[in-house]
Coordinates of C-alpha atoms and ligand atoms in Angstrom, one line a residue:
M1 CA 9.5 -10.7 -10.4
P2 CA 10.9 -7.5 -12.7
I3 CA 9.8 -4.1 -11.4
V4 CA 7.6 -1.8 -13.2
S5 CA 8.3 1.9 -12.6
P6 CA 5.3 3.9 -12.2
Q7 CA 5.1 7.0 -14.8
R8 CA 6.4 10.2 -13.5
Q9 CA 2.8 12.3 -12.2
P10 CA 1.8 15.4 -10.3
L11 CA 2.1 14.4 -6.9
P12 CA -0.2 15.4 -3.3
K13 CA 0.3 19.2 -1.8
G14 CA 1.6 18.2 1.5
Q15 CA 0.3 19.6 4.6
L16 CA 1.7 19.7 8.4
L17 CA 0.3 17.2 11.2
I18 CA -0.3 18.3 14.0
N19 CA -2.6 16.3 16.7
H20 CA -3.8 13.9 14.4
Q21 CA -5.2 16.8 11.9
W22 CA -3.6 17.5 8.4
R23 CA -3.1 21.8 8.4
D24 CA -1.4 24.6 6.8
A25 CA 1.1 26.5 7.9
S26 CA -0.1 29.1 10.9
N27 CA 0.6 32.0 7.9
G28 CA -0.3 29.6 5.0
E29 CA 3.3 29.9 3.4
I30 CA 4.8 27.0 1.1
L31 CA 8.0 25.7 -0.2
P32 CA 8.1 24.2 -3.8
I33 CA 9.1 20.6 -4.4
I34 CA 11.7 20.4 -7.5
D35 CA 12.3 16.9 -9.4
P36 CA 16.0 16.9 -9.6
T37 CA 15.8 14.8 -13.1
T38 CA 13.3 17.7 -14.6
E39 CA 14.2 21.1 -12.8
E40 CA 10.7 21.2 -12.4
V41 CA 8.3 22.2 -9.3
T42 CA 6.2 18.5 -8.2
T43 CA 4.5 20.0 -5.8
E44 CA 4.3 21.6 -2.4
V45 CA 4.4 21.2 1.2
A46 CA 3.0 23.5 4.0
K47 CA 6.6 25.9 5.3
A48 CA 6.0 25.4 9.3
T49 CA 6.5 28.4 11.4
V50 CA 7.7 28.0 14.8
E51 CA 4.0 28.4 16.2
D52 CA 3.5 25.1 14.1
V53 CA 6.4 23.0 16.1
N54 CA 5.8 24.5 19.1
A55 CA 1.9 22.8 18.6
A56 CA 3.1 19.9 17.7
V57 CA 5.4 19.4 20.7
E58 CA 2.8 19.9 22.5
A59 CA 0.5 17.4 21.2
A60 CA 3.4 15.4 21.2
H61 CA 4.2 15.7 25.0
R62 CA 0.0 15.8 26.0
A63 CA -0.2 12.4 24.6
F64 CA 2.6 11.4 26.1
E65 CA 1.6 13.0 28.9
S66 CA -2.5 11.1 29.2
G67 CA -1.7 7.7 27.3
P68 CA -2.9 5.9 25.5
W69 CA 0.2 4.6 23.7
S70 CA 3.0 5.5 26.7
R71 CA 1.7 3.8 28.9
M72 CA -0.2 0.3 26.2
H73 CA 0.7 -2.7 27.0
H74 CA 3.7 -3.0 24.8
E75 CA 2.1 -6.2 22.8
E76 CA -0.2 -3.9 21.9
R77 CA 2.0 -1.5 20.9
A78 CA 3.7 -4.1 18.3
K79 CA 0.5 -4.8 16.7
I80 CA 0.0 -1.2 14.9
L81 CA 3.6 -1.2 14.6
F82 CA 3.5 -5.0 12.5
R83 CA 0.7 -3.4 10.9
M84 CA 2.8 -0.3 10.1
A85 CA 5.3 -2.4 8.3
D86 CA 2.5 -4.1 6.9
L87 CA 1.7 -0.7 5.1
I88 CA 5.0 0.1 4.1
D89 CA 5.5 -2.6 2.0
E90 CA 1.7 -1.9 0.5
R91 CA 2.5 1.5 -0.5
G92 CA 5.9 0.6 -2.2
A93 CA 5.5 2.0 -5.0
D94 CA 3.7 5.4 -4.2
I95 CA 7.0 5.9 -1.8
G96 CA 9.5 5.4 -3.9
L97 CA 7.8 7.1 -6.6
R98 CA 8.3 10.6 -4.3
E99 CA 11.7 9.3 -3.2
S100 CA 12.6 9.1 -7.1
M101 CA 10.8 12.5 -8.2
D102 CA 12.6 14.2 -4.4
M103 CA 16.1 13.3 -4.6
G104 CA 16.7 11.2 -7.9
M105 CA 16.9 7.9 -6.0
P106 CA 16.8 5.2 -8.5
Y107 CA 13.5 3.7 -8.3
R108 CA 15.2 0.2 -8.4
D109 CA 17.2 0.7 -5.5
F110 CA 14.3 2.0 -3.3
M111 CA 11.8 -1.1 -4.0
E112 CA 14.8 -3.6 -4.4
I113 CA 16.9 -2.4 -1.1
I114 CA 15.6 0.0 0.9
L115 CA 11.1 -0.3 0.8
P116 CA 11.8 -4.1 2.8
H117 CA 14.8 -2.7 5.3
C118 CA 12.2 0.3 6.4
S119 CA 9.2 -2.2 6.6
G120 CA 12.0 -5.1 8.4
L121 CA 12.5 -2.0 10.7
F122 CA 9.1 -1.7 12.0
R123 CA 9.0 -6.0 12.4
F124 CA 12.1 -5.8 13.9
F125 CA 11.5 -3.2 16.5
A126 CA 7.5 -4.4 16.9
G127 CA 9.6 -8.0 18.7
Q128 CA 11.5 -5.7 20.6
A129 CA 8.8 -3.9 22.0
M130 CA 7.5 -6.8 23.0
S131 CA 10.7 -8.7 24.0
A132 CA 12.6 -6.0 25.9
M133 CA 10.2 -4.0 27.6
N134 CA 9.5 -5.8 30.2
G135 CA 11.2 -5.6 33.4
S136 CA 13.5 -6.9 35.9
Y137 CA 13.3 -8.6 39.7
R138 CA 17.0 -8.0 41.1
S139 CA 18.4 -8.5 44.5
S140 CA 20.0 -6.1 47.1
Y141 CA 22.2 -6.3 50.3
E142 CA 19.0 -7.4 52.3
S143 CA 17.0 -10.7 51.4
N144 CA 13.7 -9.3 52.0
V145 CA 14.0 -6.1 49.7
R146 CA 13.9 -7.0 46.0
I147 CA 14.8 -3.8 43.2
L148 CA 12.0 -3.6 40.2
T149 CA 14.3 -2.5 37.3
R150 CA 11.9 -0.9 34.9
R151 CA 12.0 0.9 31.4
E152 CA 10.8 3.0 30.5
P153 CA 10.4 5.6 27.5
L154 CA 11.9 8.9 27.1
G155 CA 9.2 12.0 26.0
V156 CA 9.0 13.6 22.9
V157 CA 11.4 12.8 20.5
A158 CA 12.1 14.7 17.5
A159 CA 13.6 13.3 14.5
I160 CA 15.5 15.6 12.2
T161 CA 16.2 14.1 9.2
P162 CA 18.7 14.9 5.4
F163 CA 18.2 14.7 2.6
N164 CA 19.6 11.4 1.5
F165 CA 17.8 7.9 1.8
P166 CA 14.4 10.5 3.5
F167 CA 12.1 7.2 3.8
A168 CA 14.8 4.6 5.3
L169 CA 16.7 7.1 7.9
T170 CA 13.7 8.4 8.7
C171 CA 11.7 4.7 9.6
S172 CA 15.1 4.3 11.6
K173 CA 14.6 6.6 14.1
V174 CA 10.8 6.2 14.1
A175 CA 10.5 2.8 14.7
P176 CA 12.3 2.5 17.6
A177 CA 11.3 5.5 19.6
L178 CA 7.0 4.3 18.7
A179 CA 8.6 1.0 20.1
A180 CA 9.4 2.3 23.4
G181 CA 6.3 4.1 23.8
N182 CA 7.5 7.5 23.1
T183 CA 5.9 10.1 21.5
V184 CA 7.3 12.0 18.2
V185 CA 7.7 15.1 15.9
H186 CA 9.7 14.5 12.4
K187 CA 11.2 17.3 10.6
P188 CA 12.6 16.0 7.2
A189 CA 14.4 17.7 5.6
S190 CA 13.7 20.4 3.2
D191 CA 14.6 19.3 -0.1
T192 CA 13.3 16.3 0.3
P193 CA 10.0 15.9 2.9
L194 CA 7.5 13.9 0.6
S195 CA 7.5 10.3 1.4
A196 CA 8.0 11.4 5.4
L197 CA 4.3 12.7 4.1
A198 CA 3.8 9.1 3.3
L199 CA 4.8 7.5 6.6
A200 CA 2.8 10.0 9.0
Q201 CA -0.7 8.8 6.8
I202 CA 0.9 5.2 7.4
A203 CA 1.4 6.4 10.5
L204 CA -2.6 7.1 11.0
D205 CA -3.9 4.6 9.0
A206 CA -2.1 2.2 11.0
G207 CA -3.9 3.3 14.5
L208 CA -1.7 4.8 16.1
P209 CA -3.4 7.7 18.7
E210 CA -3.7 10.8 18.8
G211 CA -0.7 13.4 18.8
V212 CA 1.7 10.1 19.2
Y213 CA 3.1 11.1 15.0
N214 CA 3.2 15.0 14.0
L215 CA 5.5 16.1 11.0
V216 CA 6.2 19.8 10.2
T217 CA 8.1 20.4 7.1
G218 CA 10.3 23.4 7.1
P219 CA 13.5 25.2 7.5
G220 CA 16.0 23.5 9.5
G221 CA 17.7 27.0 11.0
S222 CA 14.1 28.0 12.2
L223 CA 12.2 24.6 13.0
G224 CA 14.8 22.5 13.7
D225 CA 16.0 25.3 16.7
A226 CA 13.2 25.8 17.9
L227 CA 12.7 21.6 18.4
V228 CA 16.4 21.4 19.2
K229 CA 15.3 24.3 22.1
H230 CA 12.0 23.3 23.1
P231 CA 12.4 22.1 27.1
L232 CA 9.4 19.5 26.2
V233 CA 11.6 17.7 23.9
E234 CA 13.8 15.0 25.6
K235 CA 15.6 14.0 23.0
I236 CA 16.9 14.9 19.5
A237 CA 17.6 12.6 17.0
F238 CA 20.0 13.6 14.1
T239 CA 20.5 12.2 11.3
G240 CA 22.9 15.2 8.7
S241 CA 26.5 16.9 8.7
T242 CA 28.8 17.0 11.7
G243 CA 28.6 21.2 11.7
V244 CA 25.0 20.7 12.1
G245 CA 25.2 18.2 14.5
Q246 CA 28.0 20.2 17.2
N247 CA 25.3 23.2 16.7
I248 CA 22.5 20.7 18.2
I249 CA 24.8 19.7 21.1
R250 CA 25.6 22.9 22.0
N251 CA 21.8 24.4 21.4
S252 CA 20.4 21.0 23.0
A253 CA 22.5 21.6 26.2
D254 CA 20.4 24.4 28.1
T255 CA 17.7 21.7 28.5
L256 CA 19.8 18.8 28.7
K257 CA 18.3 16.9 25.8
H258 CA 19.2 12.7 24.8
T259 CA 20.9 12.7 21.5
T260 CA 22.2 10.8 19.3
M261 CA 24.1 11.8 16.2
E262 CA 24.5 9.7 12.8
L263 CA 26.9 12.5 11.6
G264 CA 28.9 12.7 8.0
G265 CA 31.6 9.8 6.4
K266 CA 35.2 9.4 4.4
A267 CA 35.2 5.6 4.4
P268 CA 38.4 3.8 3.3
H269 CA 38.0 1.3 1.2
L270 CA 41.0 -1.2 1.1
I271 CA 41.9 -3.4 -1.9
F272 CA 44.3 -6.0 -1.2
A273 CA 46.4 -7.7 -4.4
D274 CA 45.3 -11.2 -3.0
A275 CA 41.2 -10.0 -3.2
D276 CA 39.8 -11.2 -6.3
L277 CA 39.6 -8.1 -8.1
E278 CA 36.2 -9.0 -10.5
S279 CA 34.3 -9.0 -6.9
A280 CA 36.8 -6.0 -5.2
L281 CA 36.1 -3.8 -8.4
Q282 CA 32.2 -4.7 -8.0
A283 CA 32.0 -3.8 -4.2
A284 CA 34.0 -0.8 -4.9
F285 CA 31.8 0.6 -7.6
W286 CA 28.6 0.6 -5.7
G287 CA 30.7 1.3 -2.6
I288 CA 31.0 4.8 -4.4
F289 CA 28.4 5.1 -6.6
W290 CA 25.6 3.9 -4.8
N291 CA 22.4 6.4 -4.6
K292 CA 24.9 8.8 -6.2
G293 CA 27.4 8.8 -3.8
E294 CA 25.2 11.1 -1.7
V295 CA 25.4 8.3 0.6
C296 CA 27.4 9.1 4.7
V297 CA 28.9 5.3 4.5
A298 CA 29.9 5.8 0.5
G299 CA 33.8 4.5 0.2
S300 CA 35.2 7.2 -0.9
R301 CA 38.7 6.6 -0.4
I302 CA 39.9 3.8 -2.1
L303 CA 42.8 2.2 -1.2
V304 CA 44.7 -0.4 -3.4
E305 CA 47.9 -1.9 -2.6
R306 CA 50.3 -0.7 -5.1
S307 CA 51.6 -4.6 -7.5
I308 CA 47.6 -4.2 -8.6
Y309 CA 47.3 -0.4 -8.6
D310 CA 47.7 0.4 -13.1
E311 CA 45.1 -2.3 -13.1
F312 CA 42.7 -1.9 -10.7
V313 CA 43.0 2.1 -12.6
N314 CA 42.3 1.2 -15.5
R315 CA 39.5 -1.3 -14.6
F316 CA 37.8 0.6 -12.5
A317 CA 37.9 3.7 -14.8
V318 CA 36.7 1.7 -17.3
M319 CA 33.4 0.7 -15.1
A320 CA 32.6 3.9 -14.4
K321 CA 33.0 5.4 -18.0
E322 CA 30.5 2.6 -18.6
S323 CA 28.3 3.6 -16.0
V324 CA 24.4 4.1 -17.3
L325 CA 23.3 8.1 -15.9
G326 CA 19.4 8.7 -16.6
D327 CA 16.2 9.3 -15.4
P328 CA 15.7 7.5 -11.5
L329 CA 12.6 6.2 -12.6
D330 CA 14.3 3.8 -15.5
P331 CA 15.1 0.4 -14.0
A332 CA 17.9 0.6 -16.5
T333 CA 19.7 3.8 -14.3
Q334 CA 22.3 3.1 -11.9
I335 CA 23.3 7.1 -11.5
G336 CA 20.4 9.4 -11.1
P337 CA 20.9 13.1 -10.6
I338 CA 21.8 14.6 -8.0
A339 CA 19.5 15.6 -4.7
N340 CA 19.1 19.4 -5.7
R341 CA 21.0 22.8 -7.5
K342 CA 23.6 23.3 -4.7
E343 CA 24.6 19.8 -4.1
Y344 CA 25.4 19.4 -7.2
E345 CA 27.4 22.7 -7.1
K346 CA 29.3 22.2 -4.6
I347 CA 30.4 18.7 -5.9
L348 CA 31.7 20.0 -9.6
G349 CA 33.6 23.1 -6.9
Y350 CA 35.1 19.2 -5.6
I351 CA 36.2 17.9 -9.1
D352 CA 37.8 21.0 -10.4
S353 CA 39.6 21.0 -6.9
G354 CA 40.3 16.9 -7.4
K355 CA 41.8 18.6 -11.8
E356 CA 44.3 20.3 -9.3
T357 CA 45.4 17.6 -7.3
A358 CA 45.4 14.1 -8.9
R359 CA 44.5 12.6 -12.3
L360 CA 41.7 12.4 -13.5
V361 CA 40.7 8.9 -15.4
A362 CA 37.0 8.7 -15.4
G363 CA 33.8 11.3 -15.8
G364 CA 34.2 15.0 -14.4
S365 CA 31.9 16.1 -16.2
T366 CA 27.7 17.3 -16.0
Q367 CA 25.4 15.5 -18.1
Q368 CA 21.4 16.4 -19.2
I369 CA 17.9 14.7 -20.0
N370 CA 16.7 16.9 -22.5
S371 CA 19.0 19.8 -21.2
K372 CA 17.9 19.5 -17.8
G373 CA 18.9 17.9 -14.3
Y374 CA 21.5 17.8 -12.1
F375 CA 23.9 14.7 -13.8
I376 CA 27.2 14.6 -12.7
E377 CA 29.0 11.4 -14.5
A378 CA 31.0 8.7 -12.7
T379 CA 34.6 10.4 -11.6
V380 CA 37.2 9.1 -10.5
F381 CA 40.5 10.4 -9.8
A382 CA 43.6 8.3 -9.5
D383 CA 47.5 8.8 -8.3
A384 CA 45.9 10.7 -5.4
T385 CA 47.3 10.9 -1.8
N386 CA 45.4 11.1 1.5
D387 CA 46.0 14.8 2.1
I388 CA 44.0 16.3 -1.2
K389 CA 40.8 18.0 -0.2
I390 CA 39.1 15.4 -2.5
A391 CA 40.2 12.6 -0.2
R392 CA 40.0 14.6 3.5
E393 CA 36.7 16.7 3.4
E394 CA 32.9 14.8 2.5
I395 CA 32.2 15.5 -1.1
F396 CA 28.7 13.3 -1.6
G397 CA 28.6 12.9 -5.0
P398 CA 29.7 10.3 -7.2
V399 CA 33.0 11.2 -7.2
V400 CA 36.8 9.0 -5.6
P401 CA 40.1 9.5 -5.3
L402 CA 42.3 6.0 -5.4
I403 CA 45.1 5.7 -3.7
P404 CA 47.9 3.1 -3.7
F405 CA 49.6 1.6 -0.6
D406 CA 52.4 -0.8 0.1
S407 CA 52.0 -2.4 3.2
E408 CA 48.7 -3.4 5.5
E409 CA 50.4 -0.9 8.0
E410 CA 50.6 2.0 5.9
A411 CA 47.0 1.4 4.4
I412 CA 45.6 1.3 8.1
R413 CA 47.6 4.8 8.6
I414 CA 45.7 6.1 5.7
A415 CA 42.7 4.4 6.1
N416 CA 42.1 6.1 10.1
D417 CA 44.4 9.3 8.9
T418 CA 40.5 10.9 8.7
P419 CA 38.1 13.2 10.7
Y420 CA 35.5 10.7 10.1
G421 CA 35.4 6.6 11.4
L422 CA 31.7 5.7 10.7
A423 CA 32.3 3.5 7.6
A424 CA 35.4 1.2 6.0
G425 CA 35.7 -2.2 4.2
I426 CA 38.4 -4.7 3.2
Q427 CA 38.5 -6.6 -0.2
T428 CA 40.8 -9.6 0.4
S429 CA 40.7 -13.3 0.2
D430 CA 42.9 -14.2 3.5
I431 CA 39.9 -13.7 6.4
R432 CA 42.9 -13.3 9.2
R433 CA 43.8 -10.3 8.0
A434 CA 40.4 -9.1 7.6
L435 CA 39.8 -9.8 11.1
R436 CA 43.1 -8.1 12.3
L437 CA 42.7 -5.0 10.1
A438 CA 38.5 -4.9 11.1
D439 CA 40.7 -5.0 14.5
H440 CA 42.6 -1.4 13.7
L441 CA 39.8 0.6 12.0
K442 CA 38.2 3.3 13.4
A443 CA 34.7 2.8 12.2
G444 CA 31.2 1.7 13.6
T445 CA 31.0 -0.6 10.8
I446 CA 33.8 -2.5 8.7
W447 CA 32.1 -4.7 5.6
T448 CA 34.8 -7.2 4.2
D449 CA 34.1 -8.8 0.8
T450 CA 31.2 -6.9 0.6
W451 CA 29.9 -3.3 0.9
H452 CA 26.7 -1.4 1.9
K453 CA 25.4 -4.3 3.6
Y454 CA 22.2 -3.4 6.0
H455 CA 20.3 -5.1 8.3
P456 CA 17.8 -4.1 11.3
N457 CA 20.2 -6.5 13.6
A458 CA 23.1 -4.7 13.1
P459 CA 24.3 -1.5 15.2
F460 CA 25.2 1.3 12.7
G461 CA 27.3 4.0 14.1
G462 CA 29.8 6.5 13.8
Y463 CA 33.1 6.6 15.6
K464 CA 34.6 10.2 15.8
M465 CA 33.4 13.0 14.2
S466 CA 30.7 10.7 12.6
G467 CA 29.0 10.7 15.4
Y468 CA 27.7 9.2 18.7
G469 CA 25.1 6.3 19.6
R470 CA 23.9 3.8 17.3
E471 CA 20.2 3.5 15.3
Q472 CA 19.3 -0.5 14.4
G473 CA 19.7 -3.6 17.0
T474 CA 18.8 -3.1 20.4
E475 CA 21.2 -0.7 21.1
A476 CA 18.6 1.7 19.5
L477 CA 16.3 0.3 21.5
E478 CA 18.0 1.8 23.9
S479 CA 18.6 5.1 23.0
Y480 CA 15.1 5.7 23.7
T481 CA 14.5 4.2 26.7
Q482 CA 15.4 5.4 30.7
Y483 CA 15.3 2.7 33.3
K484 CA 13.4 3.0 37.0
S485 CA 14.6 1.4 40.0
V486 CA 11.4 0.5 42.4
W487 CA 12.3 -0.2 45.6
L488 CA 10.1 -3.1 46.9
N489 CA 10.2 -3.9 50.8
L490 CA 9.1 -7.6 51.4
A491 CA 9.7 -8.0 54.6
Ligands
NAP1 P1 22.3 19.5 7.1 O1 22.6 20.4 6.4 O2 23.2 18.6 8.3 O3 20.4 18.4 7.2 C1 20.1 17.4 8.3 C2 18.7 18.1 8.8 O4 18.5 18.6 9.6 C3 18.1 18.3 8.0 O5 16.4 18.0 7.8 C4 18.2 19.5 8.3 O6 16.7 21.3 8.0 C5 18.0 20.1 9.2 N1 18.5 21.3 10.4 C6 19.6 22.3 9.6 N2 19.8 23.2 10.1 C7 19.3 22.7 11.4 C8 19.7 23.8 12.5 N3 20.2 24.8 13.3 N4 19.1 23.0 13.6 C9 18.4 21.8 13.5 N5 18.5 20.6 12.8 C10 18.4 21.8 11.6 O7 22.8 17.0 5.9 P2 22.3 17.4 4.7 O8 22.8 17.6 3.6 O9 20.8 16.9 4.4 O10 22.6 15.5 4.4 C11 23.5 15.2 4.4 C12 24.9 15.0 5.6 O11 24.3 13.4 6.7 C13 25.9 14.8 5.6 O12 27.1 15.0 5.5 C14 25.8 12.9 5.4 O13 27.3 12.3 6.1 C15 25.5 12.8 6.6 N6 24.1 11.3 6.6 C16 24.6 10.7 8.2 C17 24.3 9.7 8.1 C18 24.9 8.5 9.0 O14 24.2 7.2 9.4 N7 25.7 8.7 9.7 C19 23.5 9.0 7.1 C20 22.6 10.0 5.9 C21 23.6 11.3 6.0 P3 17.4 21.4 6.2 O15 17.3 20.6 5.1 O16 15.7 22.9 6.2 O17 18.3 22.2 6.2

């Protein structure tokens, strides 16, 4: 069925969810939320105080200690998570509208890719709750002694999420955290909190007990810091920039928190001469320009074998020039606006730098609709080297350098010459080469002959400065649990 986008419309104001109650910030302050397409205020949300954060953590802690959630039979917990999955699907159009108006994500992409992935995460972890939370008996040195090894939740989990993919990155933390029996305080990015409000309402409507799910909206500097240092928070599940991640690790050391870090990236995309060129061009295009390049795993360095380099540059530049910029609610739009003015100006700075160090072959300018909007054209720089700023730093926008290489060894060397290690990709028709390269590339996700594939069952996370820990898969549930060995003397 073709996707019909909803009309842009005023969105309801957002409050904080603390201990099952929607309420304003304790000092009554609000944050205006700006639509990056129109540059107009669409709604406002509560700007929480540190006192509000403390109240949310205490509510989550009380809920964890008193049950019933943390002690509920895991099959009962799973039923509630399955209900959350169904409600996500039912309310997809509303959540998609929020995501488009909040951060400029094309609505069609949300409905086709993000929404099924998010409800899938809740179903996957509901299944995990039923199968993986069981205990097991183990033997000991003495024949009459058994060890009952149980898996238990950690306690209060603080989920801190970034401005890009607000809903998906929230679900990838909340679903495993809840499945394991933890309670949650979520702090979304200040710029993009609207889909988090929808998920919090879903948590209430699905029947999560009092205090299990809490939402605080407001600035990371104060609220994030309060969560990271709070002695009753057991785990910080963080996705965001490497710099803020490092800060969180330092600040959480005093209370020795569990942490998972999903951080920045600068993924290399290797295009070999034996690849199907048309499909390699498509993968390279979506690899960098999907969600306007505001993607941690964007294929943001394209390495092309020299024998096809000129043809690839010419055809890729044409694709970029023909790409459709526009309103994210228009189903024809491929590239929506950059999420906010700060990011927009940062990306334009990188384009200026690229113009001084490489050859601009497509884009490089801004566009507007009715003189408004943070739109940046799909921008391609040819004849780049791996040492220039636009090849080394995470731009987080629709801008990509194309770098030639002469041999497999050189491609691997350039690909791994980055502090990051989140994703990498290979375009080749030779499966042995693909597997060989996958062995050598230092990244948590390797795509061969494709890009941007995700599944709740596939562990996702970084090597090197892209972080540690994994989201999705059974590995994610692991990071929200701890083990207890109960010794039984049967003699
Ligand atoms: P960010 O600036 O690091 O912010 C991420 C979150 O941390 C926001 O909620 C932010 O709140 C909060 N925060 C800010 N300062 C904090 C502090 N001192 N203590 C605790 N929390 C704090 O990242 P962003 O600009 O939103 O997102 C882009 C970055 O995320 C990119 O580097 C991208 O690669 C990375 N990312 C990684 C993945 C992955 O899976 N590896 C996925 C998506 C994005 P405020 O919004 O209020 O500042």
